[in-house]
mmCIF file of C-alpha atoms in Angstrom:
data_model
loop_
_atom_site.group_PDB
_atom_site.id
_atom_site.type_symbol
_atom_site.label_atom_id
_atom_site.label_comp_id
_atom_site.label_asym_id
_atom_site.label_seq_id
_atom_site.Cartn_x
_atom_site.Cartn_y
_atom_site.Cartn_z
ATOM 1 C CA UNK C 110 257.699 -120.059 -62.132
ATOM 2 C CA UNK C 111 257.289 -123.263 -60.196
ATOM 3 C CA UNK C 112 253.835 -124.838 -60.437
ATOM 4 C CA UNK C 113 252.391 -127.687 -58.381
ATOM 5 C CA UNK C 114 249.772 -129.476 -60.415
ATOM 6 C CA UNK C 115 247.069 -131.686 -58.931
ATOM 7 C CA UNK C 116 244.086 -133.715 -60.249
ATOM 8 C CA UNK C 117 241.792 -136.100 -58.366
ATOM 9 C CA UNK C 118 238.998 -136.527 -60.892
ATOM 10 C CA UNK C 119 239.813 -140.214 -61.226
ATOM 11 C CA UNK C 120 242.832 -141.456 -59.301
ATOM 12 C CA UNK C 121 245.335 -138.938 -58.063
ATOM 13 C CA UNK C 122 247.889 -137.222 -60.318
ATOM 14 C CA UNK C 123 250.635 -134.764 -59.255
ATOM 15 C CA UNK C 124 253.369 -132.923 -61.152
ATOM 16 C CA UNK C 125 255.880 -130.183 -60.382
ATOM 17 C CA UNK C 126 256.799 -127.851 -63.260
ATOM 18 C CA UNK C 127 259.454 -125.178 -63.574
ATOM 19 C CA UNK C 128 258.624 -122.758 -66.432
ATOM 20 C CA UNK C 129 256.686 -125.508 -68.174
ATOM 21 C CA UNK C 130 259.397 -128.173 -67.838
ATOM 22 C CA UNK C 131 258.493 -131.269 -65.820
ATOM 23 C CA UNK C 132 260.623 -131.766 -62.723
ATOM 24 C CA UNK C 133 258.632 -134.633 -61.230
ATOM 25 C CA UNK C 134 255.335 -136.450 -61.744
ATOM 26 C CA UNK C 135 253.382 -139.290 -60.110
ATOM 27 C CA UNK C 136 250.081 -141.020 -60.454
ATOM 28 C CA UNK C 137 247.833 -143.324 -58.400
ATOM 29 C CA UNK C 138 245.176 -145.242 -60.260
ATOM 30 C CA UNK C 139 243.043 -146.019 -57.174
ATOM 31 C CA UNK C 140 239.890 -143.889 -57.490
ATOM 32 C CA UNK C 141 238.949 -144.254 -53.791
ATOM 33 C CA UNK C 142 242.105 -143.510 -51.833
ATOM 34 C CA UNK C 143 242.697 -139.791 -52.544
ATOM 35 C CA UNK C 144 242.992 -138.877 -48.849
ATOM 36 C CA UNK C 145 245.684 -141.486 -48.188
ATOM 37 C CA UNK C 146 247.695 -140.977 -51.365
ATOM 38 C CA UNK C 147 247.613 -137.321 -52.409
ATOM 39 C CA UNK C 148 249.698 -135.591 -49.717
ATOM 40 C CA UNK C 149 252.472 -138.280 -49.773
ATOM 41 C CA UNK C 150 252.565 -137.949 -53.556
ATOM 42 C CA UNK C 151 252.977 -134.135 -53.300
ATOM 43 C CA UNK C 152 255.796 -134.559 -50.785
ATOM 44 C CA UNK C 153 257.486 -137.178 -52.953
ATOM 45 C CA UNK C 154 257.280 -135.015 -56.104
ATOM 46 C CA UNK C 155 258.617 -131.925 -54.372
ATOM 47 C CA UNK C 156 261.444 -133.958 -52.937
ATOM 48 C CA UNK C 157 262.282 -135.478 -56.314
ATOM 49 C CA UNK C 158 262.155 -132.026 -57.940
ATOM 50 C CA UNK C 159 264.348 -130.584 -55.158
ATOM 51 C CA UNK C 160 261.773 -127.895 -54.584
ATOM 52 C CA UNK C 161 260.796 -126.682 -51.131
ATOM 53 C CA UNK C 162 257.053 -126.053 -50.564
ATOM 54 C CA UNK C 163 257.648 -122.325 -50.121
ATOM 55 C CA UNK C 164 259.364 -122.149 -53.529
ATOM 56 C CA UNK C 165 256.183 -123.061 -55.334
ATOM 57 C CA UNK C 166 254.704 -119.979 -57.018
ATOM 58 C CA UNK C 167 251.404 -121.299 -58.321
ATOM 59 C CA UNK C 168 249.072 -124.279 -58.031
ATOM 60 C CA UNK C 169 247.017 -125.758 -60.869
ATOM 61 C CA UNK C 170 244.131 -128.054 -59.952
ATOM 62 C CA UNK C 171 241.626 -130.083 -61.931
ATOM 63 C CA UNK C 172 238.070 -128.999 -61.250
ATOM 64 C CA UNK C 173 236.327 -132.072 -62.572
ATOM 65 C CA UNK C 174 233.655 -133.046 -63.340
ATOM 66 C CA UNK C 175 234.099 -136.042 -61.047
ATOM 67 C CA UNK C 176 232.486 -137.787 -58.139
ATOM 68 C CA UNK C 177 232.156 -135.544 -55.092
ATOM 69 C CA UNK C 178 234.486 -137.030 -52.508
ATOM 70 C CA UNK C 179 237.650 -137.523 -54.598
ATOM 71 C CA UNK C 180 237.359 -134.201 -56.393
ATOM 72 C CA UNK C 181 236.836 -132.345 -53.095
ATOM 73 C CA UNK C 182 240.204 -133.769 -51.735
ATOM 74 C CA UNK C 183 242.185 -132.267 -54.603
ATOM 75 C CA UNK C 184 240.473 -128.886 -54.519
ATOM 76 C CA UNK C 185 240.757 -128.465 -50.762
ATOM 77 C CA UNK C 186 244.396 -129.496 -50.880
ATOM 78 C CA UNK C 187 245.202 -127.054 -53.687
ATOM 79 C CA UNK C 188 243.418 -124.155 -52.061
ATOM 80 C CA UNK C 189 244.951 -124.788 -48.662
ATOM 81 C CA UNK C 190 248.490 -125.103 -50.107
ATOM 82 C CA UNK C 191 248.065 -121.849 -52.103
ATOM 83 C CA UNK C 192 246.434 -119.897 -49.247
ATOM 84 C CA UNK C 193 249.178 -120.848 -46.830
ATOM 85 C CA UNK C 194 251.806 -119.429 -49.139
ATOM 86 C CA UNK C 195 249.919 -116.436 -50.600
ATOM 87 C CA UNK C 196 250.069 -117.775 -54.146
ATOM 88 C CA UNK C 197 247.502 -118.243 -56.886
ATOM 89 C CA UNK C 198 245.474 -121.411 -57.352
ATOM 90 C CA UNK C 199 244.184 -121.917 -60.879
ATOM 91 C CA UNK C 200 241.276 -124.275 -61.706
ATOM 92 C CA UNK C 201 241.201 -126.173 -65.063
ATOM 93 C CA UNK C 202 238.477 -128.533 -66.159
ATOM 94 C CA UNK C 203 239.775 -132.114 -66.118
ATOM 95 C CA UNK C 204 237.912 -132.721 -69.389
ATOM 96 C CA UNK C 205 239.792 -129.790 -70.944
ATOM 97 C CA UNK C 206 243.144 -131.369 -70.114
ATOM 98 C CA UNK C 207 242.172 -134.704 -71.689
ATOM 99 C CA UNK C 208 240.778 -132.994 -74.838
ATOM 100 C CA UNK C 209 243.915 -130.884 -75.243
ATOM 101 C CA UNK C 210 246.129 -133.949 -75.278
ATOM 102 C CA UNK C 211 243.770 -135.873 -77.633
ATOM 103 C CA UNK C 212 243.503 -133.014 -80.149
ATOM 104 C CA UNK C 213 247.287 -132.652 -80.192
ATOM 105 C CA UNK C 214 247.637 -136.308 -81.233
ATOM 106 C CA UNK C 215 245.082 -136.243 -84.085
ATOM 107 C CA UNK C 216 241.661 -135.117 -85.281
ATOM 108 C CA UNK C 217 239.686 -131.907 -85.646
ATOM 109 C CA UNK C 218 237.097 -132.719 -83.006
ATOM 110 C CA UNK C 219 237.013 -135.027 -79.997
ATOM 111 C CA UNK C 220 234.463 -136.283 -77.446
ATOM 112 C CA UNK C 221 235.778 -136.769 -73.920
ATOM 113 C CA UNK C 222 233.958 -139.322 -71.768
ATOM 114 C CA UNK C 223 235.020 -140.076 -68.163
ATOM 115 C CA UNK C 224 233.626 -142.287 -65.413
ATOM 116 C CA UNK C 225 230.681 -140.796 -63.561
ATOM 117 C CA UNK C 226 229.690 -144.072 -61.869
ATOM 118 C CA UNK C 227 226.019 -145.144 -61.867
ATOM 119 C CA UNK C 228 226.688 -146.510 -65.390
ATOM 120 C CA UNK C 229 227.028 -142.906 -66.660
ATOM 121 C CA UNK C 230 229.797 -140.786 -68.119
ATOM 122 C CA UNK C 231 230.783 -137.165 -67.795
ATOM 123 C CA UNK C 232 231.236 -135.834 -71.313
ATOM 124 C CA UNK C 233 232.141 -132.747 -73.381
ATOM 125 C CA UNK C 234 232.818 -132.189 -77.070
ATOM 126 C CA UNK C 235 235.736 -130.016 -78.296
ATOM 127 C CA UNK C 236 237.580 -128.765 -81.332
ATOM 128 C CA UNK C 237 240.624 -126.563 -81.872
ATOM 129 C CA UNK C 238 239.829 -122.873 -82.161
ATOM 130 C CA UNK C 239 241.191 -120.682 -84.981
ATOM 131 C CA UNK C 240 243.962 -119.460 -82.657
ATOM 132 C CA UNK C 241 244.930 -122.960 -81.517
ATOM 133 C CA UNK C 242 243.136 -123.064 -78.167
ATOM 134 C CA UNK C 243 240.288 -125.366 -77.034
ATOM 135 C CA UNK C 244 236.775 -124.594 -78.134
ATOM 136 C CA UNK C 245 233.950 -126.237 -76.238
ATOM 137 C CA UNK C 246 231.308 -127.377 -78.736
ATOM 138 C CA UNK C 247 228.860 -129.049 -76.383
ATOM 139 C CA UNK C 248 228.585 -129.981 -72.718
ATOM 140 C CA UNK C 249 229.841 -130.656 -70.166
ATOM 141 C CA UNK C 250 227.111 -133.041 -69.107
ATOM 142 C CA UNK C 251 226.435 -136.371 -67.419
ATOM 143 C CA UNK C 252 224.402 -139.104 -69.090
ATOM 144 C CA UNK C 253 224.463 -142.784 -69.845
ATOM 145 C CA UNK C 254 227.085 -143.926 -72.321
ATOM 146 C CA UNK C 255 224.280 -145.047 -74.694
ATOM 147 C CA UNK C 256 222.719 -141.589 -74.753
ATOM 148 C CA UNK C 257 226.068 -139.851 -75.219
ATOM 149 C CA UNK C 258 226.963 -142.232 -78.082
ATOM 150 C CA UNK C 259 223.647 -141.573 -79.809
ATOM 151 C CA UNK C 260 223.981 -137.820 -79.515
ATOM 152 C CA UNK C 261 227.550 -137.841 -80.850
ATOM 153 C CA UNK C 262 227.430 -140.810 -83.246
ATOM 154 C CA UNK C 263 229.647 -139.018 -85.780
ATOM 155 C CA UNK C 264 232.571 -138.923 -83.419
ATOM 156 C CA UNK C 265 231.905 -142.444 -82.174
ATOM 157 C CA UNK C 266 232.031 -143.701 -85.775
ATOM 158 C CA UNK C 267 235.215 -141.761 -86.396
ATOM 159 C CA UNK C 268 236.890 -143.281 -83.358
ATOM 160 C CA UNK C 269 237.236 -139.776 -81.806
ATOM 161 C CA UNK C 270 236.089 -140.594 -78.296
ATOM 162 C CA UNK C 271 238.681 -140.541 -75.519
ATOM 163 C CA UNK C 272 238.724 -140.842 -71.707
ATOM 164 C CA UNK C 273 238.199 -143.666 -69.246
ATOM 165 C CA UNK C 274 234.625 -144.035 -70.400
ATOM 166 C CA UNK C 275 236.009 -145.706 -73.517
ATOM 167 C CA UNK C 276 237.588 -148.477 -71.382
ATOM 168 C CA UNK C 277 234.411 -148.860 -69.333
ATOM 169 C CA UNK C 278 231.960 -148.918 -72.292
ATOM 170 C CA UNK C 279 233.974 -149.921 -75.385
ATOM 171 C CA UNK C 280 231.070 -151.553 -77.211
ATOM 172 C CA UNK C 281 229.162 -148.273 -77.023
ATOM 173 C CA UNK C 282 231.805 -145.526 -77.255
ATOM 174 C CA UNK C 283 234.435 -147.285 -79.363
ATOM 175 C CA UNK C 284 232.685 -150.119 -81.323
ATOM 176 C CA UNK C 285 235.265 -150.031 -84.137
ATOM 177 C CA UNK C 286 238.295 -150.049 -81.801
ATOM 178 C CA UNK C 287 238.604 -153.782 -81.437
ATOM 179 C CA UNK C 288 242.368 -153.720 -81.037
ATOM 180 C CA UNK C 289 243.457 -153.631 -77.340
ATOM 181 C CA UNK C 290 246.219 -151.130 -78.089
ATOM 182 C CA UNK C 291 243.807 -148.677 -79.691
ATOM 183 C CA UNK C 292 241.465 -148.888 -76.756
ATOM 184 C CA UNK C 293 244.309 -148.310 -74.338
ATOM 185 C CA UNK C 294 245.430 -145.232 -76.205
ATOM 186 C CA UNK C 295 241.881 -143.841 -76.275
ATOM 187 C CA UNK C 296 241.385 -144.303 -72.523
ATOM 188 C CA UNK C 297 243.274 -141.142 -71.655
ATOM 189 C CA UNK C 298 243.335 -139.818 -68.066
ATOM 190 C CA UNK C 299 244.276 -136.364 -66.896
ATOM 191 C CA UNK C 300 247.942 -135.585 -67.356
ATOM 192 C CA UNK C 301 248.893 -133.118 -64.560
ATOM 193 C CA UNK C 302 251.578 -131.638 -66.780
ATOM 194 C CA UNK C 303 249.019 -130.823 -69.437
ATOM 195 C CA UNK C 304 246.738 -129.353 -66.759
ATOM 196 C CA UNK C 305 249.505 -127.071 -65.589
ATOM 197 C CA UNK C 306 250.341 -125.976 -69.146
ATOM 198 C CA UNK C 307 246.715 -125.026 -69.757
ATOM 199 C CA UNK C 308 246.639 -123.084 -66.473
ATOM 200 C CA UNK C 309 249.763 -121.195 -67.388
ATOM 201 C CA UNK C 310 248.536 -120.436 -70.913
ATOM 202 C CA UNK C 311 245.216 -119.086 -69.651
ATOM 203 C CA UNK C 312 246.826 -117.114 -66.871
ATOM 204 C CA UNK C 313 249.022 -115.410 -69.485
ATOM 205 C CA UNK C 314 245.815 -114.486 -71.340
ATOM 206 C CA UNK C 315 244.297 -112.966 -68.189
ATOM 207 C CA UNK C 316 241.508 -115.593 -68.066
ATOM 208 C CA UNK C 317 239.547 -116.211 -64.914
ATOM 209 C CA UNK C 318 240.310 -119.699 -63.583
ATOM 210 C CA UNK C 319 238.174 -120.324 -60.504
ATOM 211 C CA UNK C 320 238.781 -123.435 -58.395
ATOM 212 C CA UNK C 321 235.095 -124.165 -57.977
ATOM 213 C CA UNK C 322 234.201 -127.827 -58.418
ATOM 214 C CA UNK C 323 232.282 -128.914 -61.523
ATOM 215 C CA UNK C 324 230.059 -131.644 -60.066
ATOM 216 C CA UNK C 325 227.134 -131.646 -62.564
ATOM 217 C CA UNK C 326 224.926 -133.531 -60.104
ATOM 218 C CA UNK C 327 224.278 -133.871 -56.389
ATOM 219 C CA UNK C 328 226.848 -135.812 -54.340
ATOM 220 C CA UNK C 329 226.085 -139.409 -53.393
ATOM 221 C CA UNK C 330 225.302 -138.689 -49.706
ATOM 222 C CA UNK C 331 222.992 -140.928 -47.757
ATOM 223 C CA UNK C 332 221.491 -139.789 -44.442
ATOM 224 C CA UNK C 333 219.499 -142.093 -42.162
ATOM 225 C CA UNK C 334 216.532 -140.223 -40.650
ATOM 226 C CA UNK C 335 217.298 -139.368 -37.028
ATOM 227 C CA UNK C 336 220.972 -140.277 -37.428
ATOM 228 C CA UNK C 337 223.745 -137.785 -36.877
ATOM 229 C CA UNK C 338 226.093 -139.138 -39.544
ATOM 230 C CA UNK C 339 226.266 -139.337 -43.320
ATOM 231 C CA UNK C 340 228.184 -141.271 -45.817
ATOM 232 C CA UNK C 341 229.525 -139.850 -49.074
ATOM 233 C CA UNK C 342 230.965 -141.664 -52.063
#
């Protein structure tokens, strides 16, 4: 099984897997150039992996939550690629992928907080289930970092908050993590390899994995009355 894995919930991340083994991976940290970077990254990863596009047997894509424009680029690309080849496209929450990596490293519970702009974070709280999978304890939601920290102060105090929200609001979400190295380790982003592994695991369990976007709020679209154009961010 050859899986093309994509996520555009923050920057753009791409990986090509063969039966779970990583053949190629790439990442762009620019959160506003998904249209320009994603397709060249896919081409580069397939070339490095020595895999022709028609050899791909499944696509795994992050469904967010994330700002509207960037997330839409990844989802449309994944669906189009899969439809053109008659293969399955599996959707995985981007927060799930971050939580899975964090819980593998340490801890019984974790709070994931990612950048939602407007001085807010997307968040969700997880723990390991009895059978080793992810169990969603609360969320997903979108709120200010202050509100999220107050609602989950036990995990904040334990240093069990991960995601780019930690880098953006360290005084609120990681007040004890004064060392730069600890902050950097906490500021996890979506690993497309991890996303692909979750998609494969859930597909093996027969789970439904729709590729619908998880936006949590209305897109930032501004329309001038009487104008025929709009602007999204």
